[in-house]
mmCIF file of C-alpha atoms in Angstrom:
data_model
loop_
_atom_site.group_PDB
_atom_site.id
_atom_site.type_symbol
_atom_site.label_atom_id
_atom_site.label_comp_id
_atom_site.label_asym_id
_atom_site.label_seq_id
_atom_site.Cartn_x
_atom_site.Cartn_y
_atom_site.Cartn_z
ATOM 1 C CA UNK A 1 15.820 -21.303 -1.675
ATOM 2 C CA UNK A 2 14.688 -20.173 -5.109
ATOM 3 C CA UNK A 3 17.370 -19.136 -7.582
ATOM 4 C CA UNK A 4 18.213 -15.447 -8.217
ATOM 5 C CA UNK A 5 16.075 -13.700 -10.635
ATOM 6 C CA UNK A 6 17.895 -11.513 -13.183
ATOM 7 C CA UNK A 7 16.670 -7.949 -13.154
ATOM 8 C CA UNK A 8 16.447 -5.915 -16.439
ATOM 9 C CA UNK A 9 16.441 -2.085 -15.822
ATOM 10 C CA UNK A 10 13.530 -0.763 -14.469
ATOM 11 C CA UNK A 11 11.059 1.499 -16.827
ATOM 12 C CA UNK A 12 9.583 4.831 -15.621
ATOM 13 C CA UNK A 13 6.385 6.013 -16.176
ATOM 14 C CA UNK A 14 6.698 9.346 -13.603
ATOM 15 C CA UNK A 15 9.094 11.990 -15.089
ATOM 16 C CA UNK A 16 10.938 14.664 -12.984
ATOM 17 C CA UNK A 17 8.683 17.410 -13.676
ATOM 18 C CA UNK A 18 5.365 15.713 -12.856
ATOM 19 C CA UNK A 19 6.986 14.481 -9.301
ATOM 20 C CA UNK A 20 7.993 18.155 -8.753
ATOM 21 C CA UNK A 21 4.577 19.256 -9.178
ATOM 22 C CA UNK A 22 3.262 16.594 -6.844
ATOM 23 C CA UNK A 23 5.794 17.502 -4.227
ATOM 24 C CA UNK A 24 4.813 21.186 -4.793
ATOM 25 C CA UNK A 25 1.287 20.449 -3.621
ATOM 26 C CA UNK A 26 2.108 17.978 -0.796
ATOM 27 C CA UNK A 27 2.244 20.417 2.158
ATOM 28 C CA UNK A 28 -0.812 22.372 1.039
ATOM 29 C CA UNK A 29 -2.953 18.999 1.010
ATOM 30 C CA UNK A 30 -1.454 18.073 4.303
ATOM 31 C CA UNK A 31 -2.124 21.551 5.761
ATOM 32 C CA UNK A 32 -5.772 21.683 4.735
ATOM 33 C CA UNK A 33 -6.420 18.039 5.103
ATOM 34 C CA UNK A 34 -7.417 18.139 1.389
ATOM 35 C CA UNK A 35 -7.631 15.351 -1.315
ATOM 36 C CA UNK A 36 -5.077 15.142 -3.735
ATOM 37 C CA UNK A 37 -7.426 16.158 -6.585
ATOM 38 C CA UNK A 38 -4.719 17.612 -8.928
ATOM 39 C CA UNK A 39 -2.139 14.840 -8.266
ATOM 40 C CA UNK A 40 -4.706 12.208 -9.306
ATOM 41 C CA UNK A 41 -5.576 14.258 -12.517
ATOM 42 C CA UNK A 42 -1.958 14.414 -13.419
ATOM 43 C CA UNK A 43 -1.027 10.908 -12.525
ATOM 44 C CA UNK A 44 -4.028 9.631 -14.667
ATOM 45 C CA UNK A 45 -3.022 11.758 -17.524
ATOM 46 C CA UNK A 46 0.546 10.289 -17.407
ATOM 47 C CA UNK A 47 -1.123 6.681 -17.589
ATOM 48 C CA UNK A 48 0.345 5.759 -14.163
ATOM 49 C CA UNK A 49 -2.921 4.311 -12.895
ATOM 50 C CA UNK A 50 -2.508 1.695 -15.783
ATOM 51 C CA UNK A 51 1.050 0.849 -14.613
ATOM 52 C CA UNK A 52 0.605 -2.953 -13.933
ATOM 53 C CA UNK A 53 -2.139 -3.472 -16.580
ATOM 54 C CA UNK A 54 -0.799 -5.660 -19.412
ATOM 55 C CA UNK A 55 -0.215 -3.900 -22.872
ATOM 56 C CA UNK A 56 -3.024 -6.134 -24.262
ATOM 57 C CA UNK A 57 -5.528 -4.620 -21.874
ATOM 58 C CA UNK A 58 -4.456 -1.087 -22.709
ATOM 59 C CA UNK A 59 -2.016 -0.587 -19.743
ATOM 60 C CA UNK A 60 1.780 0.266 -19.454
ATOM 61 C CA UNK A 61 2.696 -3.248 -18.727
ATOM 62 C CA UNK A 62 5.157 -2.585 -15.956
ATOM 63 C CA UNK A 63 5.932 -5.401 -13.556
ATOM 64 C CA UNK A 64 5.414 -5.436 -9.838
ATOM 65 C CA UNK A 65 9.231 -4.568 -9.386
ATOM 66 C CA UNK A 66 9.111 -1.540 -11.789
ATOM 67 C CA UNK A 67 5.859 -0.471 -10.143
ATOM 68 C CA UNK A 68 7.442 -0.656 -6.623
ATOM 69 C CA UNK A 69 10.190 1.393 -7.791
ATOM 70 C CA UNK A 70 8.010 3.870 -9.177
ATOM 71 C CA UNK A 71 5.790 3.968 -6.102
ATOM 72 C CA UNK A 72 8.894 4.696 -3.979
ATOM 73 C CA UNK A 73 9.855 7.712 -6.124
ATOM 74 C CA UNK A 74 6.313 9.100 -5.896
ATOM 75 C CA UNK A 75 6.067 8.552 -2.097
ATOM 76 C CA UNK A 76 9.446 10.560 -1.827
ATOM 77 C CA UNK A 77 7.391 13.499 -3.379
ATOM 78 C CA UNK A 78 4.133 13.195 -1.634
ATOM 79 C CA UNK A 79 3.677 10.239 0.758
ATOM 80 C CA UNK A 80 -0.276 10.295 1.002
ATOM 81 C CA UNK A 81 -0.535 10.599 -2.661
ATOM 82 C CA UNK A 82 1.387 7.390 -3.152
ATOM 83 C CA UNK A 83 -0.510 5.477 -0.355
ATOM 84 C CA UNK A 84 -3.508 6.201 -1.762
ATOM 85 C CA UNK A 85 -2.849 5.199 -5.471
ATOM 86 C CA UNK A 86 -1.263 2.227 -3.770
ATOM 87 C CA UNK A 87 -4.539 0.669 -3.105
ATOM 88 C CA UNK A 88 -5.442 0.987 -6.781
ATOM 89 C CA UNK A 89 -2.324 -0.633 -7.848
ATOM 90 C CA UNK A 90 -2.846 -3.549 -5.293
ATOM 91 C CA UNK A 91 -5.898 -4.528 -7.313
ATOM 92 C CA UNK A 92 -4.394 -4.289 -10.655
ATOM 93 C CA UNK A 93 -1.507 -6.055 -9.458
ATOM 94 C CA UNK A 94 -3.758 -8.748 -8.064
ATOM 95 C CA UNK A 95 -5.529 -9.086 -11.370
ATOM 96 C CA UNK A 96 -2.347 -9.277 -13.140
ATOM 97 C CA UNK A 97 -0.930 -11.917 -10.474
ATOM 98 C CA UNK A 98 -3.970 -14.126 -11.423
ATOM 99 C CA UNK A 99 -3.934 -13.372 -15.137
ATOM 100 C CA UNK A 100 -0.120 -14.342 -15.512
ATOM 101 C CA UNK A 101 -0.886 -17.664 -13.747
ATOM 102 C CA UNK A 102 -3.749 -18.421 -16.124
ATOM 103 C CA UNK A 103 -6.537 -17.345 -13.992
ATOM 104 C CA UNK A 104 -8.953 -14.983 -15.954
ATOM 105 C CA UNK A 105 -11.123 -14.148 -13.023
ATOM 106 C CA UNK A 106 -10.285 -10.607 -12.712
ATOM 107 C CA UNK A 107 -9.548 -9.998 -16.347
ATOM 108 C CA UNK A 108 -12.570 -7.774 -16.323
ATOM 109 C CA UNK A 109 -10.966 -5.509 -13.730
ATOM 110 C CA UNK A 110 -7.845 -5.132 -15.980
ATOM 111 C CA UNK A 111 -9.965 -4.200 -18.831
ATOM 112 C CA UNK A 112 -11.876 -1.469 -16.679
ATOM 113 C CA UNK A 113 -8.683 -0.159 -15.261
ATOM 114 C CA UNK A 114 -7.422 0.021 -18.784
ATOM 115 C CA UNK A 115 -10.573 2.092 -19.736
ATOM 116 C CA UNK A 116 -9.885 4.594 -16.469
ATOM 117 C CA UNK A 117 -11.805 2.899 -13.684
ATOM 118 C CA UNK A 118 -10.127 3.715 -10.145
ATOM 119 C CA UNK A 119 -10.340 0.710 -7.669
ATOM 120 C CA UNK A 120 -10.436 1.147 -3.890
ATOM 121 C CA UNK A 121 -9.573 -1.577 -1.213
ATOM 122 C CA UNK A 122 -12.390 -1.740 1.449
ATOM 123 C CA UNK A 123 -11.189 -4.753 3.466
ATOM 124 C CA UNK A 124 -10.151 -3.029 6.907
ATOM 125 C CA UNK A 125 -12.374 -3.288 9.775
ATOM 126 C CA UNK A 126 -12.123 -2.015 13.456
ATOM 127 C CA UNK A 127 -11.225 -4.841 15.756
ATOM 128 C CA UNK A 128 -10.570 -7.500 12.996
ATOM 129 C CA UNK A 129 -6.943 -8.668 13.314
ATOM 130 C CA UNK A 130 -7.842 -11.616 11.072
ATOM 131 C CA UNK A 131 -7.621 -9.303 8.166
ATOM 132 C CA UNK A 132 -7.995 -11.575 5.005
ATOM 133 C CA UNK A 133 -9.078 -14.759 7.107
ATOM 134 C CA UNK A 134 -12.080 -13.379 8.465
ATOM 135 C CA UNK A 135 -14.611 -10.487 8.478
ATOM 136 C CA UNK A 136 -17.194 -8.611 10.714
ATOM 137 C CA UNK A 137 -19.028 -7.483 7.578
ATOM 138 C CA UNK A 138 -22.021 -9.526 6.566
ATOM 139 C CA UNK A 139 -22.482 -10.801 3.001
ATOM 140 C CA UNK A 140 -26.242 -11.479 2.325
ATOM 141 C CA UNK A 141 -27.037 -13.677 -0.946
ATOM 142 C CA UNK A 142 -29.447 -11.819 -2.977
ATOM 143 C CA UNK A 143 -30.624 -15.246 -4.594
ATOM 144 C CA UNK A 144 -29.192 -14.362 -8.020
ATOM 145 C CA UNK A 145 -25.587 -15.289 -7.416
ATOM 146 C CA UNK A 146 -24.569 -11.785 -5.866
ATOM 147 C CA UNK A 147 -24.400 -10.522 -2.442
ATOM 148 C CA UNK A 148 -25.378 -7.252 -0.474
ATOM 149 C CA UNK A 149 -22.943 -6.183 2.060
ATOM 150 C CA UNK A 150 -23.634 -4.826 5.524
ATOM 151 C CA UNK A 151 -20.952 -3.527 7.684
ATOM 152 C CA UNK A 152 -18.324 -0.743 8.288
ATOM 153 C CA UNK A 153 -15.066 -0.482 6.510
ATOM 154 C CA UNK A 154 -12.184 1.842 7.897
ATOM 155 C CA UNK A 155 -9.079 3.201 6.297
ATOM 156 C CA UNK A 156 -10.517 3.168 2.734
ATOM 157 C CA UNK A 157 -8.021 5.121 1.117
ATOM 158 C CA UNK A 158 -8.649 7.366 -1.847
ATOM 159 C CA UNK A 159 -12.278 7.501 -0.718
ATOM 160 C CA UNK A 160 -13.208 10.436 -2.878
ATOM 161 C CA UNK A 161 -11.588 8.863 -6.092
ATOM 162 C CA UNK A 162 -12.465 5.169 -6.466
ATOM 163 C CA UNK A 163 -15.234 3.997 -8.674
ATOM 164 C CA UNK A 164 -15.075 0.287 -7.854
ATOM 165 C CA UNK A 165 -14.446 -0.915 -4.338
ATOM 166 C CA UNK A 166 -13.211 -4.418 -3.525
ATOM 167 C CA UNK A 167 -14.846 -5.696 -0.365
ATOM 168 C CA UNK A 168 -14.873 -8.965 1.883
ATOM 169 C CA UNK A 169 -17.611 -10.088 3.837
ATOM 170 C CA UNK A 170 -18.866 -13.144 5.912
ATOM 171 C CA UNK A 171 -21.756 -15.417 4.166
ATOM 172 C CA UNK A 172 -22.643 -17.415 7.523
ATOM 173 C CA UNK A 173 -24.492 -20.182 5.518
ATOM 174 C CA UNK A 174 -26.951 -22.419 6.750
ATOM 175 C CA UNK A 175 -27.558 -26.053 6.903
ATOM 176 C CA UNK A 176 -30.322 -26.021 4.241
ATOM 177 C CA UNK A 177 -28.215 -24.557 1.743
ATOM 178 C CA UNK A 178 -26.161 -26.825 -0.612
ATOM 179 C CA UNK A 179 -22.803 -25.546 0.188
ATOM 180 C CA UNK A 180 -23.334 -25.034 3.855
ATOM 181 C CA UNK A 181 -21.258 -22.461 5.247
ATOM 182 C CA UNK A 182 -19.652 -20.065 6.351
ATOM 183 C CA UNK A 183 -17.716 -18.521 3.406
ATOM 184 C CA UNK A 184 -15.702 -15.406 2.840
ATOM 185 C CA UNK A 185 -17.092 -13.460 -0.023
ATOM 186 C CA UNK A 186 -14.614 -11.312 -2.197
ATOM 187 C CA UNK A 187 -16.547 -8.941 -4.333
ATOM 188 C CA UNK A 188 -16.580 -5.637 -6.068
ATOM 189 C CA UNK A 189 -19.065 -2.715 -5.567
ATOM 190 C CA UNK A 190 -19.974 0.220 -7.826
ATOM 191 C CA UNK A 191 -19.753 3.545 -6.337
ATOM 192 C CA UNK A 192 -23.262 4.512 -7.778
ATOM 193 C CA UNK A 193 -24.926 1.186 -6.963
ATOM 194 C CA UNK A 194 -26.482 2.431 -3.678
ATOM 195 C CA UNK A 195 -25.917 1.294 -0.036
ATOM 196 C CA UNK A 196 -22.591 3.034 0.492
ATOM 197 C CA UNK A 197 -21.945 6.042 2.553
ATOM 198 C CA UNK A 198 -18.516 7.551 2.761
ATOM 199 C CA UNK A 199 -18.087 9.347 6.264
ATOM 200 C CA UNK A 200 -15.917 12.404 6.381
ATOM 201 C CA UNK A 201 -14.077 11.416 9.200
ATOM 202 C CA UNK A 202 -10.401 11.573 7.988
ATOM 203 C CA UNK A 203 -8.696 14.164 10.274
ATOM 204 C CA UNK A 204 -5.435 12.351 11.175
ATOM 205 C CA UNK A 205 -1.757 13.189 12.278
ATOM 206 C CA UNK A 206 -0.340 12.244 8.852
ATOM 207 C CA UNK A 207 -1.045 10.877 5.611
ATOM 208 C CA UNK A 208 -3.963 13.501 5.459
ATOM 209 C CA UNK A 209 -4.219 13.680 1.625
ATOM 210 C CA UNK A 210 -5.127 10.054 1.259
ATOM 211 C CA UNK A 211 -8.532 10.643 2.634
ATOM 212 C CA UNK A 212 -8.805 7.127 3.880
ATOM 213 C CA UNK A 213 -12.333 7.544 5.164
ATOM 214 C CA UNK A 214 -14.708 5.055 6.852
ATOM 215 C CA UNK A 215 -17.120 3.328 4.362
ATOM 216 C CA UNK A 216 -20.549 2.425 5.744
ATOM 217 C CA UNK A 217 -22.116 -0.611 3.664
ATOM 218 C CA UNK A 218 -25.829 -0.900 4.166
ATOM 219 C CA UNK A 219 -27.055 -3.383 1.452
ATOM 220 C CA UNK A 220 -24.536 -2.490 -0.937
ATOM 221 C CA UNK A 221 -24.960 -4.810 -3.926
ATOM 222 C CA UNK A 222 -22.251 -6.771 -5.683
ATOM 223 C CA UNK A 223 -23.865 -8.545 -8.820
ATOM 224 C CA UNK A 224 -23.031 -12.086 -9.493
ATOM 225 C CA UNK A 225 -20.352 -11.397 -12.049
ATOM 226 C CA UNK A 226 -18.492 -9.303 -9.501
ATOM 227 C CA UNK A 227 -18.344 -11.996 -6.889
ATOM 228 C CA UNK A 228 -14.718 -13.270 -7.286
ATOM 229 C CA UNK A 229 -14.336 -15.758 -4.624
ATOM 230 C CA UNK A 230 -16.404 -17.616 -1.917
ATOM 231 C CA UNK A 231 -13.717 -19.184 0.509
ATOM 232 C CA UNK A 232 -14.233 -21.037 3.787
ATOM 233 C CA UNK A 233 -12.640 -18.713 6.700
ATOM 234 C CA UNK A 234 -9.212 -19.520 7.846
ATOM 235 C CA UNK A 235 -5.921 -19.993 6.298
ATOM 236 C CA UNK A 236 -5.896 -20.697 2.355
ATOM 237 C CA UNK A 237 -3.522 -20.841 -0.488
ATOM 238 C CA UNK A 238 -6.265 -19.674 -2.938
ATOM 239 C CA UNK A 239 -4.339 -17.505 -5.641
ATOM 240 C CA UNK A 240 -6.553 -14.497 -5.008
ATOM 241 C CA UNK A 241 -5.568 -14.268 -1.351
ATOM 242 C CA UNK A 242 -1.845 -14.894 -2.109
ATOM 243 C CA UNK A 243 -2.005 -12.513 -4.697
ATOM 244 C CA UNK A 244 -3.588 -9.917 -2.351
ATOM 245 C CA UNK A 245 -1.309 -10.461 0.455
ATOM 246 C CA UNK A 246 1.832 -10.443 -1.598
ATOM 247 C CA UNK A 247 1.080 -7.409 -3.809
ATOM 248 C CA UNK A 248 -0.278 -5.393 -0.953
ATOM 249 C CA UNK A 249 2.827 -5.933 1.381
ATOM 250 C CA UNK A 250 5.348 -5.340 -1.486
ATOM 251 C CA UNK A 251 3.791 -2.140 -2.627
ATOM 252 C CA UNK A 252 3.469 -0.898 0.945
ATOM 253 C CA UNK A 253 7.129 -1.765 1.791
ATOM 254 C CA UNK A 254 7.928 0.387 -1.386
ATOM 255 C CA UNK A 255 6.061 3.253 -0.256
ATOM 256 C CA UNK A 256 7.641 3.610 3.112
ATOM 257 C CA UNK A 257 11.005 3.041 1.664
ATOM 258 C CA UNK A 258 10.613 5.854 -0.453
ATOM 259 C CA UNK A 259 9.652 8.076 2.247
ATOM 260 C CA UNK A 260 12.911 7.070 4.073
ATOM 261 C CA UNK A 261 14.834 7.675 0.808
ATOM 262 C CA UNK A 262 13.663 11.245 0.697
ATOM 263 C CA UNK A 263 14.109 11.715 4.487
ATOM 264 C CA UNK A 264 17.968 10.859 4.078
ATOM 265 C CA UNK A 265 18.211 13.201 1.193
ATOM 266 C CA UNK A 266 16.923 15.966 3.276
ATOM 267 C CA UNK A 267 19.002 15.081 6.015
ATOM 268 C CA UNK A 268 22.410 15.245 3.922
ATOM 269 C CA UNK A 269 21.001 18.789 2.693
ATOM 270 C CA UNK A 270 20.525 19.831 6.222
ATOM 271 C CA UNK A 271 24.166 18.681 7.458
ATOM 272 C CA UNK A 272 25.520 20.501 4.413
ATOM 273 C CA UNK A 273 23.560 23.598 5.314
ATOM 274 C CA UNK A 274 23.838 23.700 9.137
ATOM 275 C CA UNK A 275 27.212 25.000 10.873
ATOM 276 C CA UNK A 276 28.361 24.317 14.400
ATOM 277 C CA UNK A 277 29.588 27.315 16.609
ATOM 278 C CA UNK A 278 31.603 25.121 19.027
ATOM 279 C CA UNK A 279 33.617 24.205 15.649
ATOM 280 C CA UNK A 280 34.199 27.444 14.540
ATOM 281 C CA UNK A 281 31.513 27.647 11.919
ATOM 282 C CA UNK A 282 32.403 24.305 10.428
ATOM 283 C CA UNK A 283 29.404 22.579 8.543
ATOM 284 C CA UNK A 284 27.659 19.674 10.336
ATOM 285 C CA UNK A 285 29.101 17.202 7.664
ATOM 286 C CA UNK A 286 32.455 17.492 9.707
ATOM 287 C CA UNK A 287 30.854 16.557 12.987
ATOM 288 C CA UNK A 288 31.599 12.846 13.827
ATOM 289 C CA UNK A 289 28.310 12.192 15.532
ATOM 290 C CA UNK A 290 26.307 13.661 12.698
ATOM 291 C CA UNK A 291 28.177 11.499 10.068
ATOM 292 C CA UNK A 292 27.615 8.359 12.249
ATOM 293 C CA UNK A 293 23.839 9.196 12.285
ATOM 294 C CA UNK A 294 23.753 9.689 8.266
ATOM 295 C CA UNK A 295 25.886 6.537 8.011
ATOM 296 C CA UNK A 296 23.465 4.625 10.228
ATOM 297 C CA UNK A 297 20.568 5.675 8.461
ATOM 298 C CA UNK A 298 22.033 4.737 5.075
ATOM 299 C CA UNK A 299 23.285 1.401 6.190
ATOM 300 C CA UNK A 300 19.710 0.396 7.328
ATOM 301 C CA UNK A 301 18.163 1.608 4.220
ATOM 302 C CA UNK A 302 20.700 -0.192 1.962
ATOM 303 C CA UNK A 303 19.568 -3.322 3.155
ATOM 304 C CA UNK A 304 15.727 -2.910 2.216
ATOM 305 C CA UNK A 305 15.999 -2.271 -1.683
ATOM 306 C CA UNK A 306 17.745 -5.500 -2.445
ATOM 307 C CA UNK A 307 14.740 -7.182 -0.538
ATOM 308 C CA UNK A 308 12.043 -5.498 -2.432
ATOM 309 C CA UNK A 309 13.599 -6.101 -5.698
ATOM 310 C CA UNK A 310 13.930 -9.914 -4.935
ATOM 311 C CA UNK A 311 10.478 -10.271 -3.672
ATOM 312 C CA UNK A 312 9.096 -8.316 -6.471
ATOM 313 C CA UNK A 313 11.094 -9.815 -9.017
ATOM 314 C CA UNK A 314 10.440 -13.168 -7.984
ATOM 315 C CA UNK A 315 6.600 -12.574 -8.081
ATOM 316 C CA UNK A 316 7.199 -11.064 -11.581
ATOM 317 C CA UNK A 317 9.002 -14.055 -12.454
ATOM 318 C CA UNK A 318 6.205 -16.369 -11.110
ATOM 319 C CA UNK A 319 8.417 -18.450 -8.678
ATOM 320 C CA UNK A 320 6.295 -20.426 -6.418
ATOM 321 C CA UNK A 321 7.097 -20.077 -2.866
ATOM 322 C CA UNK A 322 3.620 -21.670 -1.749
ATOM 323 C CA UNK A 323 2.836 -20.804 1.744
ATOM 324 C CA UNK A 324 6.236 -19.333 2.166
ATOM 325 C CA UNK A 325 4.967 -16.174 0.394
ATOM 326 C CA UNK A 326 3.305 -15.241 3.508
ATOM 327 C CA UNK A 327 6.308 -15.169 5.685
ATOM 328 C CA UNK A 328 8.607 -13.410 2.862
ATOM 329 C CA UNK A 329 6.288 -10.635 2.251
ATOM 330 C CA UNK A 330 5.044 -10.025 5.773
ATOM 331 C CA UNK A 331 8.504 -9.789 6.919
ATOM 332 C CA UNK A 332 9.299 -7.559 3.938
ATOM 333 C CA UNK A 333 6.555 -4.989 4.923
ATOM 334 C CA UNK A 334 7.643 -5.056 8.554
ATOM 335 C CA UNK A 335 11.317 -4.626 7.994
ATOM 336 C CA UNK A 336 10.765 -1.997 5.315
ATOM 337 C CA UNK A 337 8.407 0.006 7.716
ATOM 338 C CA UNK A 338 10.307 -0.192 10.921
ATOM 339 C CA UNK A 339 13.598 0.623 9.019
ATOM 340 C CA UNK A 340 11.751 3.732 7.379
ATOM 341 C CA UNK A 341 10.769 4.894 10.796
ATOM 342 C CA UNK A 342 14.252 4.681 12.165
ATOM 343 C CA UNK A 343 15.758 6.511 9.037
ATOM 344 C CA UNK A 344 13.104 9.429 9.371
ATOM 345 C CA UNK A 345 14.137 9.664 13.087
ATOM 346 C CA UNK A 346 17.832 9.931 12.409
ATOM 347 C CA UNK A 347 17.044 12.414 9.734
ATOM 348 C CA UNK A 348 14.959 14.802 12.164
ATOM 349 C CA UNK A 349 17.850 14.435 14.547
ATOM 350 C CA UNK A 350 20.355 15.675 12.005
ATOM 351 C CA UNK A 351 18.178 18.357 10.717
ATOM 352 C CA UNK A 352 17.402 19.636 14.202
ATOM 353 C CA UNK A 353 14.595 21.634 15.762
ATOM 354 C CA UNK A 354 13.313 23.269 12.384
ATOM 355 C CA UNK A 355 11.893 19.968 11.403
ATOM 356 C CA UNK A 356 9.486 20.170 14.417
ATOM 357 C CA UNK A 357 7.622 23.165 12.779
ATOM 358 C CA UNK A 358 4.477 22.786 10.801
ATOM 359 C CA UNK A 359 5.196 22.938 7.419
ATOM 360 C CA UNK A 360 8.608 21.629 7.496
ATOM 361 C CA UNK A 361 8.780 18.457 4.969
ATOM 362 C CA UNK A 362 11.033 16.252 7.323
ATOM 363 C CA UNK A 363 8.224 17.001 9.943
ATOM 364 C CA UNK A 364 5.704 15.844 7.488
ATOM 365 C CA UNK A 365 7.602 12.776 6.617
ATOM 366 C CA UNK A 366 8.061 11.990 10.371
ATOM 367 C CA UNK A 367 4.204 12.141 10.865
ATOM 368 C CA UNK A 368 3.566 10.086 7.415
ATOM 369 C CA UNK A 369 5.808 7.306 8.062
ATOM 370 C CA UNK A 370 4.173 6.371 11.384
ATOM 371 C CA UNK A 371 1.203 5.121 9.340
ATOM 372 C CA UNK A 372 3.511 2.213 8.552
ATOM 373 C CA UNK A 373 2.965 0.826 11.867
ATOM 374 C CA UNK A 374 -0.820 0.392 11.491
ATOM 375 C CA UNK A 375 -0.920 -1.458 8.007
ATOM 376 C CA UNK A 376 -1.208 -5.110 8.006
ATOM 377 C CA UNK A 377 0.842 -7.067 8.519
ATOM 378 C CA UNK A 378 1.474 -5.233 11.832
ATOM 379 C CA UNK A 379 4.507 -6.273 14.050
ATOM 380 C CA UNK A 380 2.644 -8.892 16.159
ATOM 381 C CA UNK A 381 1.133 -10.413 12.877
ATOM 382 C CA UNK A 382 4.314 -10.723 11.058
ATOM 383 C CA UNK A 383 5.952 -12.483 14.156
ATOM 384 C CA UNK A 384 3.070 -14.846 14.505
ATOM 385 C CA UNK A 385 3.214 -15.567 10.821
ATOM 386 C CA UNK A 386 6.981 -16.568 10.849
ATOM 387 C CA UNK A 387 6.736 -18.341 14.080
ATOM 388 C CA UNK A 388 3.941 -20.662 12.581
ATOM 389 C CA UNK A 389 6.222 -21.145 9.429
ATOM 390 C CA UNK A 390 9.145 -22.411 11.871
ATOM 391 C CA UNK A 391 6.920 -24.310 14.475
ATOM 392 C CA UNK A 392 3.721 -25.072 12.899
ATOM 393 C CA UNK A 393 0.337 -23.703 14.335
ATOM 394 C CA UNK A 394 -0.562 -23.495 17.615
ATOM 395 C CA UNK A 395 -3.226 -26.058 18.962
#
């Protein structure tokens, strides 16, 4: 096992006033199924979208561990805003991951993020449980080293706001081409380059402000200098793929843990506020069952933060786990999202029926936390990853 990584105190970019402003808008965005326009403007002004960008590229220079902590604080104020911003942080985190390991192939992304470009994550596809290892989208060579992309992406968070979209597609290849095929093509699209239609189809139970709309690609072009990898389909330890997987999973874990932190805070406040007629008006803080539920939630939540800190800290410290990173981060994401769901459920039980009403913050957190079930790695995929690490691949 790797040696423990010493942790310095985490730096912060989000002050309390900014978080309160974000919190004050969350219910309205949710009610109206509206995009988080004002939140994004405030976060941009605070330099938060440059959190993971090194100072030499015009950023704040925070590490993954520090950014995970900030993402949790943001999620406690507005989960959908945090989730949407997460996808930009994933790309700046991947570029930072590569840069720190001597790979400059995404340094241009750090430069552009430092200048204010906003990156979206366009990889998810309906029915594609291979995720990073396969694609239903067609990538067609344009003859100049670039590609055009043809397919449909789903759950493209921050759809109204991104200016650059990372995408994955399959170049089927042919026998008459020097490198044969097939290859998975990782590339970036400019929003104004054409061939991109963003559907207005985001009307969900929770995470409504993220506006994670479907994106139809019909010949969307990626020029040669924006094609960052061509990799054969299937398992790989290519640093880009490892960087995407580990950064994505770690930051997702932080967002949902932040939701759980806020739910527990609200549950404690509710227990102090509510009283019991059967106990002569005593506060629920004196009810043994309520005390047990709160303690149960806290015990579960207390186990997640050390995992996030350790995983993110080791990634910051360039610890090399090789293929073990897939098991470590898939497990982290599943444990964090399942724990967050459990904590929010306990909080709702403590708060009582008021949390069932529209507009109640705990009710919104309950709806938002369920989205954690759908992000990769899902429960089945994580178990498959861990089983493979223990038993080897299936024949």
